Short mmCIF file of C-alpha atoms and ligand atoms in Angstrom, two decimals:
data_model
loop_
_atom_site.label_atom_id
_atom_site.label_comp_id
_atom_site.label_asym_id
_atom_site.label_seq_id
_atom_site.Cartn_x
_atom_site.Cartn_y
_atom_site.Cartn_z
CA MET A 1 77.74 127.62 94.40
CA ARG A 2 77.66 124.66 93.18
CA GLU A 3 74.20 122.36 93.58
CA GLU A 4 74.86 119.07 94.78
CA ILE A 5 74.34 116.67 92.11
CA ALA A 6 75.76 113.48 90.99
CA ILE A 7 77.75 113.61 88.23
CA SER A 8 78.58 111.94 84.66
CA ASN A 9 81.65 112.05 83.02
CA ASN A 10 79.98 111.55 79.56
CA MET A 11 77.86 115.06 80.26
CA THR A 12 74.93 113.77 80.18
CA LYS A 13 73.89 115.20 83.52
CA LYS A 14 71.48 112.04 83.90
CA ILE A 15 71.49 112.96 87.51
CA LEU A 16 68.56 112.57 89.83
CA ASN A 17 67.75 113.08 93.24
CA VAL A 18 70.64 113.63 95.75
CA ILE A 19 67.84 112.32 99.04
CA PHE A 20 69.11 114.25 101.68
CA ALA A 21 65.77 112.93 103.91
CA ALA A 22 63.59 111.38 104.57
CA LEU A 23 64.76 108.17 102.97
CA ALA A 24 62.84 104.93 103.11
CA LEU A 25 65.31 102.64 104.31
CA SER A 26 65.36 98.85 104.31
CA PRO A 27 65.55 97.51 108.03
CA LEU A 28 69.53 96.77 109.10
CA LEU A 29 70.77 95.77 112.05
CA CYS A 30 71.51 98.01 114.89
CA PHE A 31 75.28 98.64 115.83
CA ALA A 32 74.16 100.28 119.16
CA GLN A 33 72.78 96.40 120.00
CA CYS A 34 76.39 95.74 120.24
CA THR A 35 77.74 94.95 123.08
CA ALA A 36 80.54 97.40 124.99
CA ASP A 37 83.08 95.01 125.29
CA ALA A 38 82.47 94.68 121.64
CA GLU A 39 82.91 98.04 120.84
CA THR A 40 86.60 98.92 120.07
CA SER A 41 86.85 95.68 117.45
CA SER A 42 84.01 95.99 116.11
CA PRO A 43 83.96 97.12 112.29
CA SER A 44 82.52 101.08 112.22
CA ALA A 45 80.64 100.39 109.07
CA ARG A 46 78.87 97.73 107.35
CA TYR A 47 77.92 97.98 103.65
CA GLU A 48 74.89 96.16 102.62
CA LEU A 49 75.06 96.14 98.60
CA SER A 50 72.89 94.74 95.55
CA VAL A 51 74.81 94.61 92.88
CA LYS A 52 72.77 94.09 89.18
CA ALA A 53 75.83 93.18 85.98
CA ASP A 54 74.00 94.26 82.39
CA GLU A 55 74.55 91.56 79.76
CA SER A 56 76.63 94.41 78.10
CA GLU A 57 79.43 93.32 80.89
CA ASN A 58 80.15 97.02 81.46
CA SER A 59 77.02 98.09 82.47
CA ILE A 60 76.72 98.17 86.91
CA SER A 61 73.74 98.90 88.60
CA VAL A 62 74.34 100.12 92.46
CA ASP A 63 72.66 100.29 95.40
CA MET A 64 74.32 100.48 98.86
CA THR A 65 73.29 101.11 102.45
CA VAL A 66 76.21 101.86 104.74
CA THR A 67 75.79 102.31 108.19
CA VAL A 68 78.46 103.72 110.19
CA LYS A 69 78.82 104.56 113.71
CA ASN A 70 80.82 106.68 115.33
CA THR A 71 83.67 105.01 117.23
CA PHE A 72 85.48 108.23 116.45
CA ALA A 73 84.78 111.66 118.10
CA ASP A 74 82.59 113.17 120.53
CA ASN A 75 80.85 113.95 117.55
CA LEU A 76 80.65 113.43 113.35
CA ASP A 77 79.27 116.59 111.82
CA SER A 78 79.86 114.63 108.13
CA LEU A 79 81.10 111.36 106.81
CA VAL A 80 83.63 111.41 104.10
CA PHE A 81 84.02 108.96 101.30
CA ALA A 82 86.42 107.82 98.38
CA PHE A 83 84.56 106.86 95.51
CA TYR A 84 87.12 105.35 92.80
CA PRO A 85 85.18 104.85 89.62
CA ASP A 86 85.85 109.09 89.38
CA ALA A 87 89.33 108.60 88.50
CA PHE A 88 88.44 106.57 85.84
CA THR A 89 86.75 108.92 84.09
CA LEU A 90 89.18 110.93 82.33
CA LYS A 91 87.97 114.24 83.48
CA THR A 92 91.10 114.22 85.33
CA PRO A 93 94.73 112.61 84.65
CA LEU A 94 94.66 108.90 83.88
CA PRO A 95 94.76 106.81 86.90
CA VAL A 96 97.45 105.10 85.81
CA ASP A 97 101.27 106.39 85.29
CA PRO A 98 102.49 107.09 81.98
CA ALA A 99 104.86 103.80 81.98
CA PHE A 100 102.05 102.11 82.01
CA THR A 101 99.22 103.63 79.88
CA ASP A 102 99.67 101.05 76.82
CA ALA A 103 99.29 98.16 79.10
CA ALA A 104 96.36 99.75 80.89
CA TYR A 105 94.44 100.23 77.90
CA PRO A 106 95.50 97.86 75.21
CA TYR A 107 91.65 98.48 73.88
CA GLY A 108 92.67 102.02 73.33
CA LEU A 109 91.75 105.01 75.68
CA ASN A 110 88.12 105.61 76.78
CA ALA A 111 86.17 106.59 79.88
CA GLY A 112 84.07 105.10 81.92
CA SER A 113 81.57 106.90 83.93
CA TYR A 114 78.84 107.12 86.90
CA SER A 115 75.61 108.28 87.17
CA PHE A 116 74.08 108.68 91.33
CA LEU A 117 69.85 108.40 91.21
CA GLN A 118 70.11 108.75 95.16
CA ALA A 119 72.76 109.87 97.46
CA GLY A 120 71.41 111.00 101.52
CA GLY A 121 69.97 109.18 104.23
CA ARG A 122 67.20 110.56 106.87
CA ASP A 123 70.23 112.13 109.09
CA VAL A 124 71.79 114.16 105.92
CA LYS A 125 71.08 117.89 105.00
CA ARG A 126 73.52 117.14 101.79
CA VAL A 127 75.23 115.86 99.83
CA SER A 128 78.93 116.69 98.04
CA LEU A 129 79.55 114.57 95.19
CA CYS A 130 83.03 114.05 93.80
CA GLU A 131 83.52 118.01 93.72
CA THR A 132 86.74 117.36 94.76
CA PRO A 133 88.07 114.12 92.78
CA CYS A 134 86.59 111.03 94.18
CA ARG A 135 85.46 112.62 97.09
CA ILE A 136 81.74 112.46 98.81
CA GLU A 137 81.02 113.73 101.92
CA ALA A 138 77.97 113.79 103.33
CA PHE A 139 76.85 116.47 105.83
CA LEU A 140 74.59 115.35 108.42
CA SER A 141 72.07 117.28 109.80
CA SER A 142 72.76 117.08 113.64
CA PRO A 143 75.67 116.40 114.91
CA LEU A 144 76.37 112.11 115.15
CA GLY A 145 77.49 111.62 118.79
CA TYR A 146 80.23 108.83 119.62
CA GLY A 147 78.45 105.54 119.55
CA GLN A 148 75.72 106.39 117.40
CA SER A 149 74.34 105.17 114.47
CA THR A 150 73.18 107.00 110.79
CA GLU A 151 72.24 105.36 107.54
CA ILE A 152 74.25 106.91 104.19
CA VAL A 153 72.14 105.24 100.70
CA PHE A 154 73.51 105.20 97.62
CA SER A 155 71.87 104.14 93.95
CA TYR A 156 73.95 104.80 91.13
CA ASP A 157 74.64 102.96 87.60
CA LEU A 158 78.70 102.75 86.23
CA THR A 159 79.69 101.88 82.43
CA LEU A 160 82.54 100.66 82.81
CA PRO A 161 86.20 101.70 81.54
CA VAL A 162 87.29 98.81 78.78
CA CYS A 163 90.57 98.73 80.08
CA ALA A 164 93.40 96.36 81.92
CA THR A 165 93.51 98.23 85.44
CA ARG A 166 92.12 96.97 88.53
CA TYR A 167 88.32 98.57 88.06
CA GLY A 168 86.91 97.82 85.01
CA CYS A 169 85.92 95.26 82.25
CA ASN A 170 87.62 93.72 79.24
CA ASP A 171 87.78 90.83 77.06
CA PHE A 172 87.67 87.92 79.71
CA SER A 173 86.14 89.00 83.07
CA VAL A 174 84.26 92.38 84.42
CA ASN A 175 86.44 93.82 87.40
CA LEU A 176 84.36 95.50 90.22
CA THR A 177 86.91 96.94 92.89
CA TRP A 178 86.94 99.58 94.77
CA PHE A 179 83.72 100.48 92.84
CA TYR A 180 81.96 101.80 95.54
CA PRO A 181 82.00 104.75 98.28
CA VAL A 182 84.53 103.38 100.86
CA LEU A 183 84.03 105.24 104.37
CA CYS A 184 87.60 107.25 104.90
CA ARG A 185 89.86 106.40 108.02
CA TYR A 186 89.86 108.57 111.00
CA LYS A 187 92.84 109.78 111.97
CA ASP A 188 94.25 113.12 113.79
CA GLY A 189 90.72 114.18 114.61
CA GLU A 190 89.56 113.99 110.90
CA PHE A 191 88.68 111.56 108.01
CA ALA A 192 92.04 110.49 105.56
CA PHE A 193 90.22 111.03 102.17
CA GLU A 194 93.10 110.49 99.44
CA GLU A 195 92.81 110.75 96.04
CA TYR A 196 93.35 108.09 94.09
CA CYS A 197 96.97 108.04 92.91
CA PRO A 198 98.57 106.28 89.86
CA THR A 199 101.25 105.14 91.78
CA GLY A 200 101.27 102.01 93.61
CA ASP A 201 98.14 100.77 95.92
CA PRO A 202 96.46 104.03 97.28
CA PHE A 203 93.80 102.76 99.25
CA ALA A 204 93.97 103.00 103.19
CA PHE A 205 90.90 101.66 104.69
CA ASP A 206 89.40 99.81 107.97
CA CYS A 207 88.37 96.80 108.01
CA ALA A 208 84.18 96.73 107.68
CA GLU A 209 81.09 94.12 107.50
CA TYR A 210 79.53 93.57 103.96
CA GLY A 211 76.74 92.14 102.59
CA LEU A 212 76.18 91.25 98.81
CA SER A 213 73.01 90.68 96.70
CA LEU A 214 74.66 89.72 93.09
CA ASP A 215 72.50 90.08 90.36
CA CYS A 216 74.01 88.55 86.84
CA PRO A 217 73.89 86.19 84.06
CA GLN A 218 73.58 82.81 85.44
CA ASP A 219 76.21 81.39 83.69
CA TRP A 220 78.76 83.64 84.05
CA GLN A 221 81.71 82.13 87.03
CA VAL A 222 82.12 84.53 89.79
CA LEU A 223 84.81 84.99 92.41
CA CYS A 224 84.51 87.43 94.81
CA SER A 225 86.27 88.48 98.31
CA ALA A 226 83.31 87.55 100.39
CA PRO A 227 82.31 83.87 100.59
CA GLN A 228 79.04 83.07 99.05
CA THR A 229 76.00 82.16 101.15
CA GLU A 230 73.37 81.29 98.89
CA LYS A 231 72.63 81.11 95.08
CA ASP A 232 68.78 81.16 93.57
CA GLY A 233 68.76 81.12 89.78
CA THR A 234 70.81 84.68 88.62
CA VAL A 235 71.20 86.39 92.40
CA ARG A 236 73.56 85.12 94.38
CA LYS A 237 74.89 85.46 97.94
CA TYR A 238 77.91 86.97 99.71
CA ARG A 239 78.72 88.09 103.25
CA SER A 240 81.69 88.83 105.53
CA GLU A 241 81.76 90.44 109.06
CA HIS A 242 85.68 91.60 108.15
CA LEU A 243 87.01 92.83 104.79
CA ARG A 244 89.31 95.26 104.14
CA ASP A 245 87.53 95.60 100.66
CA LEU A 246 85.09 94.17 98.91
CA ALA A 247 85.63 92.61 95.16
CA ILE A 248 83.79 90.97 92.73
CA PHE A 249 85.15 89.17 89.54
CA MET A 250 82.80 88.10 86.70
CA SER A 251 83.44 86.43 83.59
CA PRO A 252 81.36 84.59 81.08
CA GLU A 253 83.65 82.68 79.71
CA ALA A 254 86.06 81.35 82.62
CA GLN A 255 87.24 78.18 84.05
CA ILE A 256 87.38 78.08 87.63
CA THR A 257 89.68 75.16 89.18
CA THR A 258 89.43 74.63 93.08
CA LEU A 259 92.07 73.39 95.09
CA SER A 260 92.19 71.91 99.18
CA GLY A 261 94.22 71.36 101.49
CA ASP A 262 95.78 72.42 105.03
CA GLY A 263 92.72 74.48 106.25
CA TYR A 264 92.46 76.53 103.20
CA THR A 265 90.30 76.20 99.86
CA VAL A 266 91.85 78.28 96.60
CA ASN A 267 89.83 78.73 93.68
CA VAL A 268 91.58 80.39 90.31
CA MET A 269 89.46 81.96 87.71
CA HIS A 270 91.25 81.56 84.45
CA ASP A 271 91.06 80.79 80.80
CA GLY A 272 91.30 77.66 80.70
CA SER A 273 95.74 77.23 81.21
CA ARG A 274 96.80 78.45 84.76
CA ALA A 275 94.61 75.68 86.92
CA TYR A 276 98.42 74.69 87.97
CA ALA A 277 98.61 77.98 90.08
CA ALA A 278 96.26 77.22 92.56
CA LYS A 279 98.94 74.32 94.10
CA TYR A 280 100.96 77.90 94.23
CA ALA A 281 98.66 79.46 96.25
CA LEU A 282 97.74 76.80 98.46
CA ASP A 283 101.39 75.96 99.06
CA ALA A 284 102.00 79.82 99.92
CA LEU A 285 99.02 80.10 102.18
CA THR A 286 100.50 76.97 103.99
CA ILE A 287 104.30 78.29 104.04
CA PHE A 288 102.61 81.87 105.36
CA SER A 289 100.04 80.39 107.87
CA SER A 290 102.91 78.29 109.66
CA ALA A 291 105.08 81.62 109.37
CA PHE A 292 102.65 84.08 110.28
CA GLY A 293 99.46 82.37 112.34
CA ASP A 294 96.45 81.52 110.62
CA LEU A 295 94.69 84.24 107.92
CA PRO A 296 91.14 84.95 109.03
CA SER A 297 89.85 83.32 106.29
CA ASP A 298 89.64 80.34 105.20
CA GLU A 299 88.70 80.92 101.05
CA TYR A 300 91.05 82.61 98.98
CA SER A 301 90.77 83.06 95.07
CA LEU A 302 93.66 83.94 91.98
CA VAL A 303 92.08 85.59 89.20
CA PHE A 304 94.03 85.78 85.52
CA THR A 305 92.61 88.55 83.89
CA PRO A 306 94.37 91.11 81.05
CA PHE A 307 95.94 93.27 83.73
CA MET A 308 98.29 96.18 83.64
CA THR A 309 101.16 95.20 86.02
CA ALA A 310 102.14 91.56 87.39
CA GLY A 311 99.44 91.26 89.89
CA ALA A 312 97.07 93.39 92.72
CA GLU A 313 96.25 92.39 96.13
CA PHE A 314 92.61 92.37 97.80
CA SER A 315 90.87 90.79 100.48
CA ASN A 316 91.23 87.06 100.72
CA ALA A 317 91.53 87.78 96.25
CA ALA A 318 94.21 88.93 93.93
CA MET A 319 94.42 89.33 90.24
CA ILE A 320 97.33 88.49 88.63
CA SER A 321 98.63 89.14 84.48
CA SER A 322 96.95 86.37 81.96
CA SER A 323 99.98 87.56 80.07
CA LEU A 324 102.22 86.34 82.30
CA PRO A 325 105.01 83.92 81.28
CA PHE A 326 105.16 80.79 82.72
CA SER A 327 108.09 81.98 84.76
CA GLU A 328 107.17 84.52 86.75
CA THR A 329 103.77 83.51 87.91
CA GLU A 330 105.02 81.34 90.63
CA LYS A 331 106.52 84.69 92.29
CA THR A 332 103.58 86.44 91.32
CA VAL A 333 101.08 84.36 93.25
CA ALA A 334 103.28 84.12 96.16
CA HIS A 335 103.85 88.10 96.93
CA GLU A 336 100.23 88.45 96.10
CA THR A 337 99.11 85.37 98.62
CA ALA A 338 101.70 87.24 101.15
CA HIS A 339 99.48 90.29 100.93
CA GLN A 340 96.34 88.07 102.29
CA TRP A 341 99.24 88.69 105.85
CA TRP A 342 99.89 92.17 104.95
CA TYR A 343 97.38 93.71 103.66
CA TYR A 344 94.17 92.02 104.20
CA ALA A 345 94.86 91.20 107.71
CA VAL A 346 97.12 93.66 109.31
CA GLY A 347 96.55 96.47 107.06
CA SER A 348 98.84 99.58 106.66
CA ASP A 349 99.06 102.89 105.74
CA GLN A 350 100.25 102.03 101.58
CA VAL A 351 99.38 106.12 101.16
CA SER A 352 102.01 107.28 103.78
CA ALA A 353 104.37 104.20 103.73
CA PRO A 354 103.91 102.59 100.83
CA TRP A 355 106.92 99.86 101.96
CA GLN A 356 105.66 98.45 104.64
CA ASP A 357 102.99 95.85 103.21
CA GLU A 358 105.29 95.18 100.29
CA ALA A 359 108.68 94.88 102.13
CA LEU A 360 106.76 92.19 103.77
CA ALA A 361 105.28 90.87 100.81
CA GLN A 362 108.39 90.87 98.90
CA TRP A 363 110.55 89.27 101.68
CA SER A 364 108.11 86.17 102.32
CA THR A 365 107.96 85.55 98.74
CA LEU A 366 111.93 84.55 99.85
CA LEU A 367 111.12 82.78 102.58
CA TYR A 368 108.11 81.04 99.97
CA PHE A 369 111.08 80.10 97.57
CA GLU A 370 113.79 78.93 101.13
CA LYS A 371 110.78 76.83 101.92
CA ARG A 372 109.92 75.39 99.00
CA ASP A 373 113.62 74.19 98.85
CA MET A 374 114.84 76.54 96.13
CA ARG A 375 117.22 78.51 97.31
CA GLY A 376 119.00 79.04 94.27
CA TYR A 377 115.80 80.84 93.13
CA ALA A 378 115.55 82.91 96.14
CA ASP A 379 119.01 84.33 95.72
CA ALA A 380 118.09 84.95 92.34
CA LEU A 381 115.06 87.39 93.12
CA ARG A 382 117.82 88.85 96.03
CA LYS A 383 120.10 89.50 93.47
CA GLY A 384 117.47 91.03 90.89
CA MET A 385 116.30 93.23 94.23
CA ASN A 386 119.92 94.77 94.31
CA ASP A 387 121.31 95.21 90.83
CA ALA A 388 117.91 97.59 90.23
CA LEU A 389 118.54 99.39 93.39
CA THR A 390 122.04 99.36 92.65
CA ASP A 391 121.82 100.46 88.93
CA TYR A 392 119.34 103.29 90.06
CA LEU A 393 120.99 104.47 92.52
CA SER A 394 124.19 105.21 90.29
CA THR A 395 122.65 106.12 87.11
CA GLN A 396 120.55 108.67 89.19
CA SER A 397 123.98 109.91 91.30
CA ALA A 398 125.64 110.28 87.73
CA LEU A 399 122.74 112.93 87.18
CA GLY A 400 123.05 114.59 90.27
CA GLU A 401 120.17 113.53 91.79
CA ASP A 402 120.36 113.34 95.53
CA GLY A 403 118.06 112.53 98.55
CA LEU A 404 117.31 109.17 96.28
CA CYS A 405 115.35 106.06 97.35
CA ASP A 406 114.58 107.83 100.51
CA VAL A 407 111.41 105.01 101.97
CA SER A 408 109.55 107.61 104.23
CA ARG A 409 107.95 109.25 101.05
CA LYS A 410 104.06 109.52 101.05
CA ILE A 411 102.77 107.37 97.45
CA THR A 412 102.39 110.82 95.72
CA ASP A 413 106.06 112.23 96.72
CA TYR A 414 107.98 109.38 94.25
CA ARG A 415 108.70 111.10 90.96
CA ASP A 416 108.46 107.58 88.82
CA ALA A 417 107.55 103.76 88.42
CA THR A 418 110.55 103.07 88.53
CA ASP A 419 111.57 105.45 91.74
CA TYR A 420 108.46 103.58 93.20
CA TYR A 421 109.73 100.26 92.58
CA VAL A 422 113.27 100.26 93.70
CA THR A 423 112.47 101.52 96.93
CA VAL A 424 109.73 100.19 97.98
CA TYR A 425 110.01 96.68 96.18
CA CYS A 426 113.68 96.48 96.29
CA LYS A 427 115.37 98.97 98.87
CA ALA A 428 112.77 98.27 101.69
CA ALA A 429 112.44 94.41 100.74
CA LEU A 430 115.95 93.87 101.60
CA ALA A 431 116.13 95.94 104.66
CA ALA A 432 113.93 93.31 106.00
CA ASP A 433 116.42 89.98 103.87
CA ILE A 434 119.55 92.26 106.33
CA CYS A 435 117.08 92.31 109.07
CA ALA A 436 115.87 88.67 109.29
CA LYS A 437 119.71 87.67 108.54
CA SER A 438 120.74 89.46 111.77
CA VAL A 439 117.74 88.03 113.65
CA THR A 440 117.81 84.42 111.74
CA THR A 441 114.92 83.54 109.77
CA ASN A 442 113.29 82.09 112.69
CA GLU A 443 113.15 84.83 114.51
CA PHE A 444 112.29 87.12 112.39
CA CYS A 445 108.67 85.01 111.14
CA ARG A 446 108.19 84.67 114.39
CA ALA A 447 108.40 88.99 115.72
CA LEU A 448 106.28 88.79 112.36
CA ALA A 449 104.04 85.97 113.67
CA VAL A 450 103.58 89.09 116.80
CA TYR A 451 102.88 91.50 114.30
CA ALA A 452 100.10 89.52 112.17
CA LYS A 453 98.56 88.53 116.22
CA ARG A 454 98.47 92.20 117.57
CA TYR A 455 96.99 94.00 114.25
CA ALA A 456 94.68 91.28 113.01
CA LEU A 457 91.54 92.84 111.16
CA SER A 458 93.64 95.91 112.57
CA PHE A 459 95.32 98.91 111.37
CA ALA A 460 99.68 99.84 112.00
CA THR A 461 102.09 101.96 111.38
CA ASP A 462 105.67 102.02 110.61
CA GLU A 463 106.44 102.64 114.66
CA GLU A 464 103.99 100.53 115.83
CA MET A 465 104.40 97.76 113.59
CA PHE A 466 108.92 98.06 114.45
CA ALA A 467 107.24 97.82 118.26
CA ALA A 468 105.61 94.56 118.00
CA LEU A 469 108.71 92.87 116.03
CA ASP A 470 110.83 94.19 119.09
CA GLU A 471 108.58 92.07 121.30
CA SER A 472 110.55 89.20 121.32
CA GLY A 473 113.86 91.18 122.83
CA LYS A 474 116.07 90.36 120.15
CA GLY A 475 115.81 94.12 118.71
CA THR A 476 114.24 92.99 115.20
CA GLY A 477 111.98 95.91 115.30
CA ARG A 478 114.91 98.28 115.58
CA LEU A 479 117.51 96.26 113.16
CA PHE A 480 114.31 96.82 110.44
CA ARG A 481 114.68 100.16 111.03
CA ALA A 482 117.85 100.96 111.18
CA ALA A 483 117.98 98.90 107.53
CA LEU A 484 115.50 100.88 106.33
CA PHE A 485 116.80 104.42 107.02
CA ALA A 486 120.34 102.96 106.18
CA ALA A 487 122.64 104.72 103.63
CA LYS A 488 123.59 102.10 102.07
CA TYR A 489 122.25 98.19 101.61
CA ARG A 490 124.74 96.42 99.77
ZN1 ZN B 501 102.93 93.57 96.50
#
């Protein structure tokens, strides 16, 4: 039997105590005080983080208390968390698809590391720290009854990998995303832990309440997915009652461009060359709000930083590659901004059904250009998707492959990045487009608005999405499903 200890990939074994009981916890609000009628919609987890960033930029200290209320089952014997910094330690296969290794590690392969100083709580008898990669399980001393709450405390140090991925630091910014133990979703009678997958976005989590106290050099620029509430010297505080993830971006030398209008404020972190992108983001927020309904938050951040692919979405924020050519920037901003509806506001299972949010983000990008009177550009994007899909199908068929581009696969079942791209970003998006053309763009938007409202800050399976789209009586969900699973798309 292994001891329940924390692990540092640099093999220093600088680990310390897992605290099993009697931790002195800071006072927190009691979830039990929540009213009964708020119970179903209130988050099941509240994270209070204290993060300290060292001047050296790649060393981070984190103290976190997560309060978990059992809204899941009669009794819980343990709580399961995902801890993705473990994927960047190079103990296991690289956290990026082989096709992106050079882009992800432009400074050469290097490992991040972590070391836990504390992991436990007053109701915790032991904690398993990443014995299974990226998985933390806190075993409770007695079952947590339905409606009861408990607190788990984690204190740990991170040494960030130097890379151009979601998590890590580079020569422009420190990118802290998925850097803390995240409570897994509870479904089908258990916590649904998902190991980090190098393809796509292996994140499927519920919204939660977040509080952050961030201590970093006073002259650093910072953007966070939670709104800032206070700044006192080197300490800045942030809070949100409903984030699907907490993301922090810090840079010693960035510029921040801010643009407001139509009820939204956009902040762009960049090197001085991307101020123009704020207008794209604001236009996208305006167009998508008109089509799908307002977002839960009125502040949105874009961070232009070295990044291995075009972009990535977070709650109230997106990373965009700073090496994108001008011609690619607007569509990437539109796509990532659409994820504020189809990822952040409406959660979906990005592991089991990665097409669900990506197809809608892609289709929303087409809508953006049509609303901007750039129909020719939208048609060029359609053609690009169709050509990529057709080429892939014909070359793979010629090689004797079958069962191609099946959207019902889990993210781990795609054969490579190309398979994933043409299936999720092209085939599924074209299916949405076929559906929109069948019922009209306006009707498709109306159906998506129903879906967005029904599952705001919640989570929808693909079948729940089809059912919501069908509510208008136009058969929109049925048509979308038929197009997704049809043998041919053009
Ligand atoms: Zn996307």
